[in-house]
PDB file of C-alpha atoms in Angstrom:
ATOM      1  CA  MET A   1     105.323 118.822 196.139  1.00 42.00           C
ATOM      2  CA  THR A   2     107.953 121.367 197.224  1.00 48.00           C
ATOM      3  CA  PRO A   3     107.404 125.155 197.524  1.00 42.00           C
ATOM      4  CA  ARG A   4     109.807 125.566 194.622  1.00 52.00           C
ATOM      5  CA  SER A   5     107.769 123.286 192.364  1.00 56.00           C
ATOM      6  CA  ILE A   6     104.521 125.027 193.346  1.00 56.00           C
ATOM      7  CA  GLY A   7     106.024 128.389 192.374  1.00 83.00           C
ATOM      8  CA  ALA A   8     107.470 127.014 189.158  1.00 83.00           C
ATOM      9  CA  ASP A   9     104.154 125.417 188.224  1.00 88.00           C
ATOM     10  CA  ALA A  10     102.281 128.679 188.770  1.00 90.00           C
ATOM     11  CA  ILE A  11     104.750 130.681 186.687  1.00 91.00           C
ATOM     12  CA  PHE A  12     104.616 128.171 183.853  1.00 94.00           C
ATOM     13  CA  GLU A  13     100.814 127.938 183.804  1.00 94.00           C
ATOM     14  CA  GLN A  14     100.538 131.711 183.799  1.00 93.00           C
ATOM     15  CA  ARG A  15     102.781 131.825 180.735  1.00 94.00           C
ATOM     16  CA  ARG A  16     101.246 128.801 178.971  1.00 95.00           C
ATOM     17  CA  PRO A  17      98.768 130.716 176.726  1.00 94.00           C
ATOM     18  CA  ALA A  18     101.485 133.079 175.477  1.00 94.00           C
ATOM     19  CA  MET A  19     103.918 130.212 174.886  1.00 96.00           C
ATOM     20  CA  THR A  20     101.295 128.216 172.997  1.00 96.00           C
ATOM     21  CA  GLY A  21     100.448 131.293 170.930  1.00 95.00           C
ATOM     22  CA  LEU A  22     104.091 131.851 170.017  1.00 96.00           C
ATOM     23  CA  ALA A  23     104.672 128.199 169.116  1.00 96.00           C
ATOM     24  CA  TYR A  24     101.458 128.015 167.080  1.00 96.00           C
ATOM     25  CA  ARG A  25     102.351 131.101 165.054  1.00 96.00           C
ATOM     26  CA  MET A  26     105.812 129.652 164.458  1.00 95.00           C
ATOM     27  CA  LEU A  27     104.536 126.230 163.350  1.00 95.00           C
ATOM     28  CA  GLY A  28     100.946 126.650 162.157  1.00 94.00           C
ATOM     29  CA  SER A  29      99.934 123.569 164.135  1.00 93.00           C
ATOM     30  CA  ARG A  30      98.118 123.580 167.449  1.00 92.00           C
ATOM     31  CA  ALA A  31      99.183 119.995 168.151  1.00 92.00           C
ATOM     32  CA  GLU A  32     102.859 120.731 167.503  1.00 94.00           C
ATOM     33  CA  ALA A  33     102.620 123.945 169.519  1.00 96.00           C
ATOM     34  CA  GLU A  34     101.344 121.985 172.502  1.00 96.00           C
ATOM     35  CA  ASP A  35     104.207 119.495 172.059  1.00 96.00           C
ATOM     36  CA  VAL A  36     106.689 122.380 172.096  1.00 97.00           C
ATOM     37  CA  VAL A  37     105.162 123.763 175.290  1.00 97.00           C
ATOM     38  CA  GLN A  38     105.349 120.308 176.868  1.00 97.00           C
ATOM     39  CA  ASP A  39     109.044 120.080 175.927  1.00 97.00           C
ATOM     40  CA  ALA A  40     109.541 123.535 177.438  1.00 97.00           C
ATOM     41  CA  TRP A  41     107.882 122.304 180.627  1.00 96.00           C
ATOM     42  CA  LEU A  42     110.296 119.373 180.890  1.00 94.00           C
ATOM     43  CA  ARG A  43     113.202 121.805 180.643  1.00 93.00           C
ATOM     44  CA  TRP A  44     111.584 124.257 183.047  1.00 94.00           C
ATOM     45  CA  ARG A  45     111.308 121.573 185.741  1.00 89.00           C
ATOM     46  CA  LYS A  46     115.096 121.263 185.818  1.00 88.00           C
ATOM     47  CA  VAL A  47     115.763 124.998 186.149  1.00 86.00           C
ATOM     48  CA  ASP A  48     116.863 126.647 189.379  1.00 83.00           C
ATOM     49  CA  LEU A  49     114.445 129.572 189.741  1.00 81.00           C
ATOM     50  CA  ALA A  50     117.039 131.531 191.665  1.00 79.00           C
ATOM     51  CA  GLU A  51     119.123 131.668 188.485  1.00 84.00           C
ATOM     52  CA  VAL A  52     116.280 132.895 186.266  1.00 85.00           C
ATOM     53  CA  GLU A  53     116.111 136.679 186.285  1.00 83.00           C
ATOM     54  CA  GLU A  54     113.012 136.986 184.079  1.00 87.00           C
ATOM     55  CA  PRO A  55     110.935 133.773 183.761  1.00 88.00           C
ATOM     56  CA  GLY A  56     108.821 135.080 180.877  1.00 88.00           C
ATOM     57  CA  ALA A  57     111.856 135.950 178.776  1.00 88.00           C
ATOM     58  CA  TYR A  58     113.498 132.633 179.620  1.00 90.00           C
ATOM     59  CA  LEU A  59     110.424 130.628 178.597  1.00 94.00           C
ATOM     60  CA  ASN A  60     109.988 132.609 175.371  1.00 91.00           C
ATOM     61  CA  ARG A  61     113.611 131.865 174.567  1.00 91.00           C
ATOM     62  CA  VAL A  62     113.128 128.136 175.138  1.00 94.00           C
ATOM     63  CA  VAL A  63     109.911 127.994 173.107  1.00 96.00           C
ATOM     64  CA  ALA A  64     111.369 129.990 170.201  1.00 94.00           C
ATOM     65  CA  ARG A  65     114.382 127.690 169.953  1.00 94.00           C
ATOM     66  CA  LEU A  66     112.303 124.516 170.216  1.00 96.00           C
ATOM     67  CA  ALA A  67     109.878 125.798 167.583  1.00 96.00           C
ATOM     68  CA  MET A  68     112.699 126.730 165.193  1.00 94.00           C
ATOM     69  CA  ASP A  69     114.106 123.217 165.529  1.00 92.00           C
ATOM     70  CA  ARG A  70     110.719 121.707 164.701  1.00 92.00           C
ATOM     71  CA  LEU A  71     110.199 124.135 161.839  1.00 90.00           C
ATOM     72  CA  LYS A  72     113.043 122.542 159.883  1.00 84.00           C
ATOM     73  CA  SER A  73     111.345 119.138 159.746  1.00 84.00           C
ATOM     74  CA  ALA A  74     107.907 120.737 159.298  1.00 84.00           C
ATOM     75  CA  ARG A  75     109.096 122.569 156.195  1.00 80.00           C
ATOM     76  CA  ALA A  76     110.498 119.357 154.746  1.00 80.00           C
ATOM     77  CA  ARG A  77     107.103 117.674 155.232  1.00 85.00           C
ATOM     78  CA  ARG A  78     105.293 120.576 153.589  1.00 84.00           C
ATOM     79  CA  GLU A  79     107.417 120.230 150.464  1.00 83.00           C
ATOM     80  CA  ILE A  80     105.811 116.832 149.822  1.00 86.00           C
ATOM     81  CA  TYR A  81     102.372 117.783 151.165  1.00 90.00           C
ATOM     82  CA  VAL A  82      99.494 116.835 148.861  1.00 93.00           C
ATOM     83  CA  GLY A  83      97.683 119.970 147.734  1.00 93.00           C
ATOM     84  CA  GLU A  84      97.761 123.321 149.480  1.00 95.00           C
ATOM     85  CA  TRP A  85      99.006 123.438 153.072  1.00 96.00           C
ATOM     86  CA  LEU A  86      96.942 125.563 155.454  1.00 97.00           C
ATOM     87  CA  PRO A  87      97.563 126.056 159.169  1.00 96.00           C
ATOM     88  CA  GLU A  88      95.598 123.954 161.618  1.00 96.00           C
ATOM     89  CA  PRO A  89      92.477 126.000 162.467  1.00 96.00           C
ATOM     90  CA  VAL A  90      92.066 127.659 165.836  1.00 94.00           C
ATOM     91  CA  VAL A  91      88.339 127.820 166.528  1.00 94.00           C
ATOM     92  CA  GLU A  92      86.711 130.248 168.949  1.00 90.00           C
ATOM     93  CA  PRO A  93      83.005 129.370 169.418  1.00 85.00           C
ATOM     94  CA  ASP A  94      82.121 132.931 170.445  1.00 88.00           C
ATOM     95  CA  PHE A  95      81.525 134.750 167.165  1.00 86.00           C
ATOM     96  CA  GLU A  96      81.077 138.031 169.034  1.00 85.00           C
ATOM     97  CA  ALA A  97      84.640 137.855 170.377  1.00 76.00           C
ATOM     98  CA  GLY A  98      85.978 139.893 167.465  1.00 70.00           C
ATOM     99  CA  GLY A  99      88.967 139.297 165.216  1.00 70.00           C
ATOM    100  CA  ASP A 100      92.701 138.956 165.734  1.00 76.00           C
ATOM    101  CA  ALA A 101      94.781 139.948 162.706  1.00 79.00           C
ATOM    102  CA  ASP A 102      97.886 138.270 164.151  1.00 86.00           C
ATOM    103  CA  LEU A 103      96.087 134.919 164.121  1.00 89.00           C
ATOM    104  CA  SER A 104      94.524 135.103 160.665  1.00 92.00           C
ATOM    105  CA  VAL A 105      95.309 132.500 158.026  1.00 94.00           C
ATOM    106  CA  ALA A 106      96.594 135.197 155.661  1.00 93.00           C
ATOM    107  CA  PHE A 107      99.022 136.345 158.361  1.00 93.00           C
ATOM    108  CA  LEU A 108     100.208 132.794 159.066  1.00 94.00           C
ATOM    109  CA  LEU A 109     100.693 132.087 155.362  1.00 94.00           C
ATOM    110  CA  ALA A 110     102.740 135.283 155.093  1.00 94.00           C
ATOM    111  CA  LEU A 111     104.940 133.985 157.919  1.00 94.00           C
ATOM    112  CA  GLU A 112     105.543 130.826 155.869  1.00 92.00           C
ATOM    113  CA  ARG A 113     107.585 132.888 153.413  1.00 91.00           C
ATOM    114  CA  LEU A 114     110.012 133.982 156.117  1.00 93.00           C
ATOM    115  CA  THR A 115     113.115 132.180 157.313  1.00 93.00           C
ATOM    116  CA  PRO A 116     112.839 130.608 160.781  1.00 93.00           C
ATOM    117  CA  LEU A 117     115.026 133.377 162.237  1.00 95.00           C
ATOM    118  CA  GLU A 118     112.992 136.148 160.586  1.00 96.00           C
ATOM    119  CA  ARG A 119     109.792 134.570 161.806  1.00 95.00           C
ATOM    120  CA  ALA A 120     111.024 134.220 165.379  1.00 96.00           C
ATOM    121  CA  ALA A 121     112.466 137.756 165.542  1.00 97.00           C
ATOM    122  CA  PHE A 122     109.292 139.289 164.119  1.00 96.00           C
ATOM    123  CA  LEU A 123     106.897 137.338 166.336  1.00 96.00           C
ATOM    124  CA  LEU A 124     108.876 137.856 169.519  1.00 95.00           C
ATOM    125  CA  HIS A 125     109.270 141.593 169.002  1.00 95.00           C
ATOM    126  CA  ASP A 126     106.255 142.757 166.995  1.00 94.00           C
ATOM    127  CA  VAL A 127     103.568 140.377 168.251  1.00 92.00           C
ATOM    128  CA  PHE A 128     104.736 139.458 171.756  1.00 91.00           C
ATOM    129  CA  ASP A 129     106.396 142.802 172.620  1.00 91.00           C
ATOM    130  CA  THR A 130     109.745 141.258 173.522  1.00 92.00           C
ATOM    131  CA  PRO A 131     112.622 143.789 173.763  1.00 93.00           C
ATOM    132  CA  PHE A 132     115.334 143.261 171.163  1.00 95.00           C
ATOM    133  CA  ALA A 133     117.860 142.505 173.905  1.00 94.00           C
ATOM    134  CA  GLU A 134     115.782 139.459 174.862  1.00 92.00           C
ATOM    135  CA  VAL A 135     115.164 138.547 171.215  1.00 94.00           C
ATOM    136  CA  ALA A 136     118.925 138.565 170.685  1.00 95.00           C
ATOM    137  CA  ALA A 137     119.422 136.239 173.661  1.00 91.00           C
ATOM    138  CA  ALA A 138     116.706 133.906 172.372  1.00 91.00           C
ATOM    139  CA  LEU A 139     118.120 133.682 168.856  1.00 93.00           C
ATOM    140  CA  GLY A 140     121.807 133.834 169.648  1.00 92.00           C
ATOM    141  CA  ARG A 141     122.263 136.889 167.426  1.00 95.00           C
ATOM    142  CA  SER A 142     123.220 140.510 168.066  1.00 96.00           C
ATOM    143  CA  GLU A 143     120.526 143.108 168.702  1.00 96.00           C
ATOM    144  CA  THR A 144     121.420 144.770 165.404  1.00 97.00           C
ATOM    145  CA  ALA A 145     121.003 141.510 163.518  1.00 97.00           C
ATOM    146  CA  CYS A 146     117.653 140.877 165.211  1.00 97.00           C
ATOM    147  CA  ARG A 147     116.424 144.345 164.290  1.00 97.00           C
ATOM    148  CA  GLN A 148     117.326 143.627 160.668  1.00 97.00           C
ATOM    149  CA  LEU A 149     115.602 140.227 160.778  1.00 97.00           C
ATOM    150  CA  ALA A 150     112.418 141.755 162.175  1.00 97.00           C
ATOM    151  CA  SER A 151     112.522 144.626 159.681  1.00 96.00           C
ATOM    152  CA  ARG A 152     112.798 142.269 156.691  1.00 95.00           C
ATOM    153  CA  ALA A 153     109.968 140.154 158.067  1.00 95.00           C
ATOM    154  CA  ARG A 154     107.825 143.229 158.682  1.00 94.00           C
ATOM    155  CA  GLU A 155     108.131 144.299 155.051  1.00 90.00           C
ATOM    156  CA  HIS A 156     106.979 140.874 153.824  1.00 87.00           C
ATOM    157  CA  VAL A 157     104.109 140.573 156.282  1.00 89.00           C
ATOM    158  CA  ARG A 158     102.832 144.135 155.895  1.00 82.00           C
ATOM    159  CA  ARG A 159     101.867 143.484 152.267  1.00 74.00           C
ATOM    160  CA  ASP A 160      99.498 140.712 153.357  1.00 65.00           C
ATOM    161  CA  ARG A 161      97.900 142.383 156.349  1.00 67.00           C
ATOM    162  CA  PRO A 162      94.223 143.326 155.978  1.00 64.00           C
ATOM    163  CA  ARG A 163      93.685 146.992 155.227  1.00 68.00           C
ATOM    164  CA  TYR A 164      90.046 146.866 156.266  1.00 74.00           C
ATOM    165  CA  ALA A 165      88.547 145.961 159.640  1.00 82.00           C
ATOM    166  CA  PRO A 166      84.877 144.981 159.322  1.00 88.00           C
ATOM    167  CA  SER A 167      82.501 145.291 162.261  1.00 91.00           C
ATOM    168  CA  VAL A 168      81.177 142.161 163.943  1.00 92.00           C
ATOM    169  CA  ASP A 169      77.712 142.982 162.572  1.00 94.00           C
ATOM    170  CA  GLU A 170      79.059 143.136 159.020  1.00 95.00           C
ATOM    171  CA  GLU A 171      80.984 139.895 159.528  1.00 95.00           C
ATOM    172  CA  ARG A 172      77.860 138.148 160.797  1.00 96.00           C
ATOM    173  CA  ARG A 173      75.757 139.464 157.912  1.00 97.00           C
ATOM    174  CA  LEU A 174      78.238 138.389 155.241  1.00 98.00           C
ATOM    175  CA  THR A 175      78.925 135.007 156.836  1.00 98.00           C
ATOM    176  CA  THR A 176      75.223 134.204 157.173  1.00 98.00           C
ATOM    177  CA  ALA A 177      74.525 135.361 153.617  1.00 98.00           C
ATOM    178  CA  PHE A 178      77.453 133.305 152.306  1.00 98.00           C
ATOM    179  CA  LEU A 179      76.171 130.185 154.066  1.00 97.00           C
ATOM    180  CA  GLN A 180      72.688 130.704 152.635  1.00 97.00           C
ATOM    181  CA  ALA A 181      74.037 131.264 149.112  1.00 97.00           C
ATOM    182  CA  VAL A 182      76.232 128.161 149.275  1.00 96.00           C
ATOM    183  CA  MET A 183      73.490 125.925 150.659  1.00 93.00           C
ATOM    184  CA  THR A 184      70.993 127.037 148.001  1.00 92.00           C
ATOM    185  CA  GLY A 185      73.489 127.277 145.135  1.00 92.00           C
ATOM    186  CA  ASP A 186      72.486 130.899 144.532  1.00 96.00           C
ATOM    187  CA  GLU A 187      74.997 132.126 141.939  1.00 97.00           C
ATOM    188  CA  VAL A 188      73.603 135.664 141.890  1.00 97.00           C
ATOM    189  CA  ALA A 189      74.023 136.019 145.648  1.00 98.00           C
ATOM    190  CA  LEU A 190      77.528 134.550 145.504  1.00 98.00           C
ATOM    191  CA  ARG A 191      78.558 137.072 142.854  1.00 98.00           C
ATOM    192  CA  ASP A 192      77.238 139.794 145.129  1.00 98.00           C
ATOM    193  CA  LEU A 193      79.176 138.539 148.152  1.00 98.00           C
ATOM    194  CA  LEU A 194      82.547 137.579 146.659  1.00 98.00           C
ATOM    195  CA  ALA A 195      85.228 140.044 145.556  1.00 98.00           C
ATOM    196  CA  GLU A 196      86.279 140.104 141.893  1.00 97.00           C
ATOM    197  CA  ASP A 197      89.720 138.795 142.836  1.00 97.00           C
ATOM    198  CA  VAL A 198      88.524 136.344 145.500  1.00 98.00           C
ATOM    199  CA  VAL A 199      90.817 133.386 146.229  1.00 98.00           C
ATOM    200  CA  MET A 200      89.514 129.976 147.305  1.00 98.00           C
ATOM    201  CA  HIS A 201      91.942 127.980 149.458  1.00 98.00           C
ATOM    202  CA  ALA A 202      91.389 124.396 150.608  1.00 97.00           C
ATOM    203  CA  ASP A 203      93.367 121.779 152.522  1.00 97.00           C
ATOM    204  CA  GLY A 204      92.386 118.122 152.280  1.00 95.00           C
ATOM    205  CA  GLY A 205      95.862 116.815 153.019  1.00 93.00           C
ATOM    206  CA  GLY A 206      95.504 114.186 150.299  1.00 92.00           C
ATOM    207  CA  VAL A 207      93.069 112.391 152.601  1.00 92.00           C
ATOM    208  CA  VAL A 208      89.747 113.892 151.474  1.00 92.00           C
ATOM    209  CA  SER A 209      88.736 115.725 148.304  1.00 89.00           C
ATOM    210  CA  ALA A 210      89.767 119.374 148.006  1.00 92.00           C
ATOM    211  CA  ASN A 211      91.089 121.593 145.229  1.00 91.00           C
ATOM    212  CA  LEU A 212      94.852 121.055 145.092  1.00 93.00           C
ATOM    213  CA  ASN A 213      95.698 124.659 144.220  1.00 95.00           C
ATOM    214  CA  PRO A 214      94.105 128.012 145.077  1.00 97.00           C
ATOM    215  CA  VAL A 215      91.226 128.958 142.772  1.00 98.00           C
ATOM    216  CA  LYS A 216      91.380 132.640 141.825  1.00 98.00           C
ATOM    217  CA  GLY A 217      88.760 134.985 140.441  1.00 98.00           C
ATOM    218  CA  LEU A 218      85.020 135.454 140.871  1.00 98.00           C
ATOM    219  CA  ALA A 219      83.812 133.306 137.965  1.00 97.00           C
ATOM    220  CA  LYS A 220      85.985 130.325 138.894  1.00 98.00           C
ATOM    221  CA  ALA A 221      85.097 130.644 142.572  1.00 98.00           C
ATOM    222  CA  VAL A 222      81.353 130.628 141.888  1.00 98.00           C
ATOM    223  CA  ALA A 223      81.732 127.658 139.533  1.00 96.00           C
ATOM    224  CA  LEU A 224      83.730 125.775 142.179  1.00 96.00           C
ATOM    225  CA  ILE A 225      81.259 126.446 144.991  1.00 96.00           C
ATOM    226  CA  THR A 226      78.163 125.522 143.008  1.00 95.00           C
ATOM    227  CA  GLY A 227      79.869 122.510 141.422  1.00 93.00           C
ATOM    228  CA  VAL A 228      80.969 121.110 144.778  1.00 90.00           C
ATOM    229  CA  ARG A 229      77.498 121.721 146.206  1.00 86.00           C
ATOM    230  CA  ARG A 230      75.894 119.681 143.393  1.00 86.00           C
ATOM    231  CA  LYS A 231      78.385 116.805 143.347  1.00 82.00           C
ATOM    232  CA  TRP A 232      79.141 116.492 147.055  1.00 80.00           C
ATOM    233  CA  PRO A 233      76.262 117.801 149.153  1.00 83.00           C
ATOM    234  CA  PRO A 234      76.925 117.830 152.915  1.00 84.00           C
ATOM    235  CA  PRO A 235      76.052 114.645 154.838  1.00 86.00           C
ATOM    236  CA  GLU A 236      72.510 114.262 156.102  1.00 87.00           C
ATOM    237  CA  GLY A 237      72.131 115.762 159.548  1.00 89.00           C
ATOM    238  CA  THR A 238      74.960 118.268 159.044  1.00 94.00           C
ATOM    239  CA  VAL A 239      75.045 120.982 161.691  1.00 95.00           C
ATOM    240  CA  VAL A 240      76.550 124.359 160.756  1.00 96.00           C
ATOM    241  CA  ARG A 241      77.399 127.034 163.295  1.00 95.00           C
ATOM    242  CA  LEU A 242      79.060 130.414 163.145  1.00 96.00           C
ATOM    243  CA  ALA A 243      82.432 130.680 164.863  1.00 95.00           C
ATOM    244  CA  ARG A 244      85.758 132.468 164.769  1.00 95.00           C
ATOM    245  CA  ILE A 245      88.323 130.631 162.654  1.00 96.00           C
ATOM    246  CA  ASN A 246      91.771 132.038 163.398  1.00 95.00           C
ATOM    247  CA  GLY A 247      90.123 135.247 164.524  1.00 93.00           C
ATOM    248  CA  GLN A 248      88.127 135.597 161.311  1.00 94.00           C
ATOM    249  CA  PRO A 249      84.415 134.999 160.740  1.00 96.00           C
ATOM    250  CA  GLY A 250      83.711 131.446 159.731  1.00 97.00           C
ATOM    251  CA  LEU A 251      81.680 128.268 159.864  1.00 97.00           C
ATOM    252  CA  VAL A 252      82.118 124.913 161.574  1.00 97.00           C
ATOM    253  CA  LEU A 253      80.406 121.926 159.945  1.00 96.00           C
ATOM    254  CA  SER A 254      79.793 118.692 161.840  1.00 95.00           C
ATOM    255  CA  ALA A 255      77.834 115.473 161.425  1.00 93.00           C
ATOM    256  CA  ASP A 256      77.188 112.779 164.027  1.00 91.00           C
ATOM    257  CA  GLY A 257      79.110 114.846 166.537  1.00 89.00           C
ATOM    258  CA  VAL A 258      82.304 115.018 164.428  1.00 93.00           C
ATOM    259  CA  VAL A 259      83.635 118.199 162.822  1.00 95.00           C
ATOM    260  CA  PHE A 260      84.452 117.487 159.175  1.00 96.00           C
ATOM    261  CA  GLN A 261      85.063 120.995 157.837  1.00 96.00           C
ATOM    262  CA  THR A 262      85.791 124.565 158.838  1.00 97.00           C
ATOM    263  CA  VAL A 263      85.460 127.587 156.571  1.00 98.00           C
ATOM    264  CA  GLY A 264      87.183 130.876 157.356  1.00 97.00           C
ATOM    265  CA  LEU A 265      86.320 134.089 155.524  1.00 97.00           C
ATOM    266  CA  GLU A 266      88.578 137.056 154.902  1.00 96.00           C
ATOM    267  CA  ILE A 267      86.565 140.229 154.389  1.00 95.00           C
ATOM    268  CA  GLU A 268      87.855 143.292 152.556  1.00 94.00           C
ATOM    269  CA  ALA A 269      85.810 146.404 151.759  1.00 91.00           C
ATOM    270  CA  GLY A 270      82.458 144.716 152.273  1.00 94.00           C
ATOM    271  CA  ARG A 271      83.219 141.649 150.139  1.00 97.00           C
ATOM    272  CA  ILE A 272      84.648 138.204 150.820  1.00 98.00           C
ATOM    273  CA  ALA A 273      88.232 138.379 149.547  1.00 97.00           C
ATOM    274  CA  ALA A 274      89.347 134.869 150.493  1.00 97.00           C
ATOM    275  CA  VAL A 275      87.827 131.596 151.657  1.00 98.00           C
ATOM    276  CA  TYR A 276      89.908 129.099 153.656  1.00 98.00           C
ATOM    277  CA  THR A 277      88.378 125.619 153.793  1.00 98.00           C
ATOM    278  CA  MET A 278      89.933 123.011 156.075  1.00 97.00           C
ATOM    279  CA  ARG A 279      88.906 119.407 155.348  1.00 96.00           C
ATOM    280  CA  ASN A 280      91.995 117.494 156.467  1.00 97.00           C
ATOM    281  CA  PRO A 281      90.714 115.216 159.281  1.00 95.00           C
ATOM    282  CA  GLU A 282      94.120 115.239 160.994  1.00 94.00           C
ATOM    283  CA  LYS A 283      93.934 119.006 161.413  1.00 96.00           C
ATOM    284  CA  LEU A 284      90.339 118.932 162.630  1.00 95.00           C
ATOM    285  CA  ARG A 285      90.844 116.469 165.484  1.00 91.00           C
ATOM    286  CA  GLY A 286      91.135 119.202 168.077  1.00 84.00           C
ATOM    287  CA  VAL A 287      88.077 121.154 166.916  1.00 86.00           C
ATOM    288  CA  VAL A 288      85.133 120.697 169.268  1.00 71.00           C
ATOM    289  CA  GLN A 289      81.631 120.573 167.801  1.00 62.00           C
TER     290      GLN A 289
END
């Protein structure tokens, strides 16, 4: 191994978490994000470090372009996706770690409504603090155009950003109470915990049972939860633990050492405003029990 390769390896590994984070937010898939970072690594190995003025900016540029290329085919697949598409969950076992609004499912779904260029400009500048000069180089557009792209994206995303930041104690209390209410089928408790305009999201990918479209409203949500609990109780020996799902409070369900479901909760003003249930086995492969 040459001194050059040792230096290049160290630079790349230092930047890996940020690159993976950018690619994941672009694509909504941890697996695809890791593929993008691997492709970036193959390109990085061929680069003469002496010609790279700012390695971080260069790598962000490579990752953004690779992710935009993949986004075209990803969007085509989502058009024929069975049921509602949700991003692959990112699970943090430490519930006390606190939230990350720029990783939430609501945020990622808001990004889905943007064009690839808007998404890249917004993420690079607003989330990863990249100067517009570097954003312009990454996207092959002028700085003015990139400012406009980011501004349009910001307007779309701002409407979906949480206006309320619950404490970790409140998140734990609501998550634990929600689990208890679901497991016992307690309709009164559920009506106490869920917001009037709560939305139930689920992704089964056409592989396992899940509601195909979002279920909106308190009455329908309670009926769905209690109905599912009666018809399809969790497997015997199911283990449930609290965790962070995309930075939000949530639950990880496993049986026989295999995770079969994650549930993320979005909390607004002391109530559960949205529930994101992931049941697609393909998207749960990377979740550790």
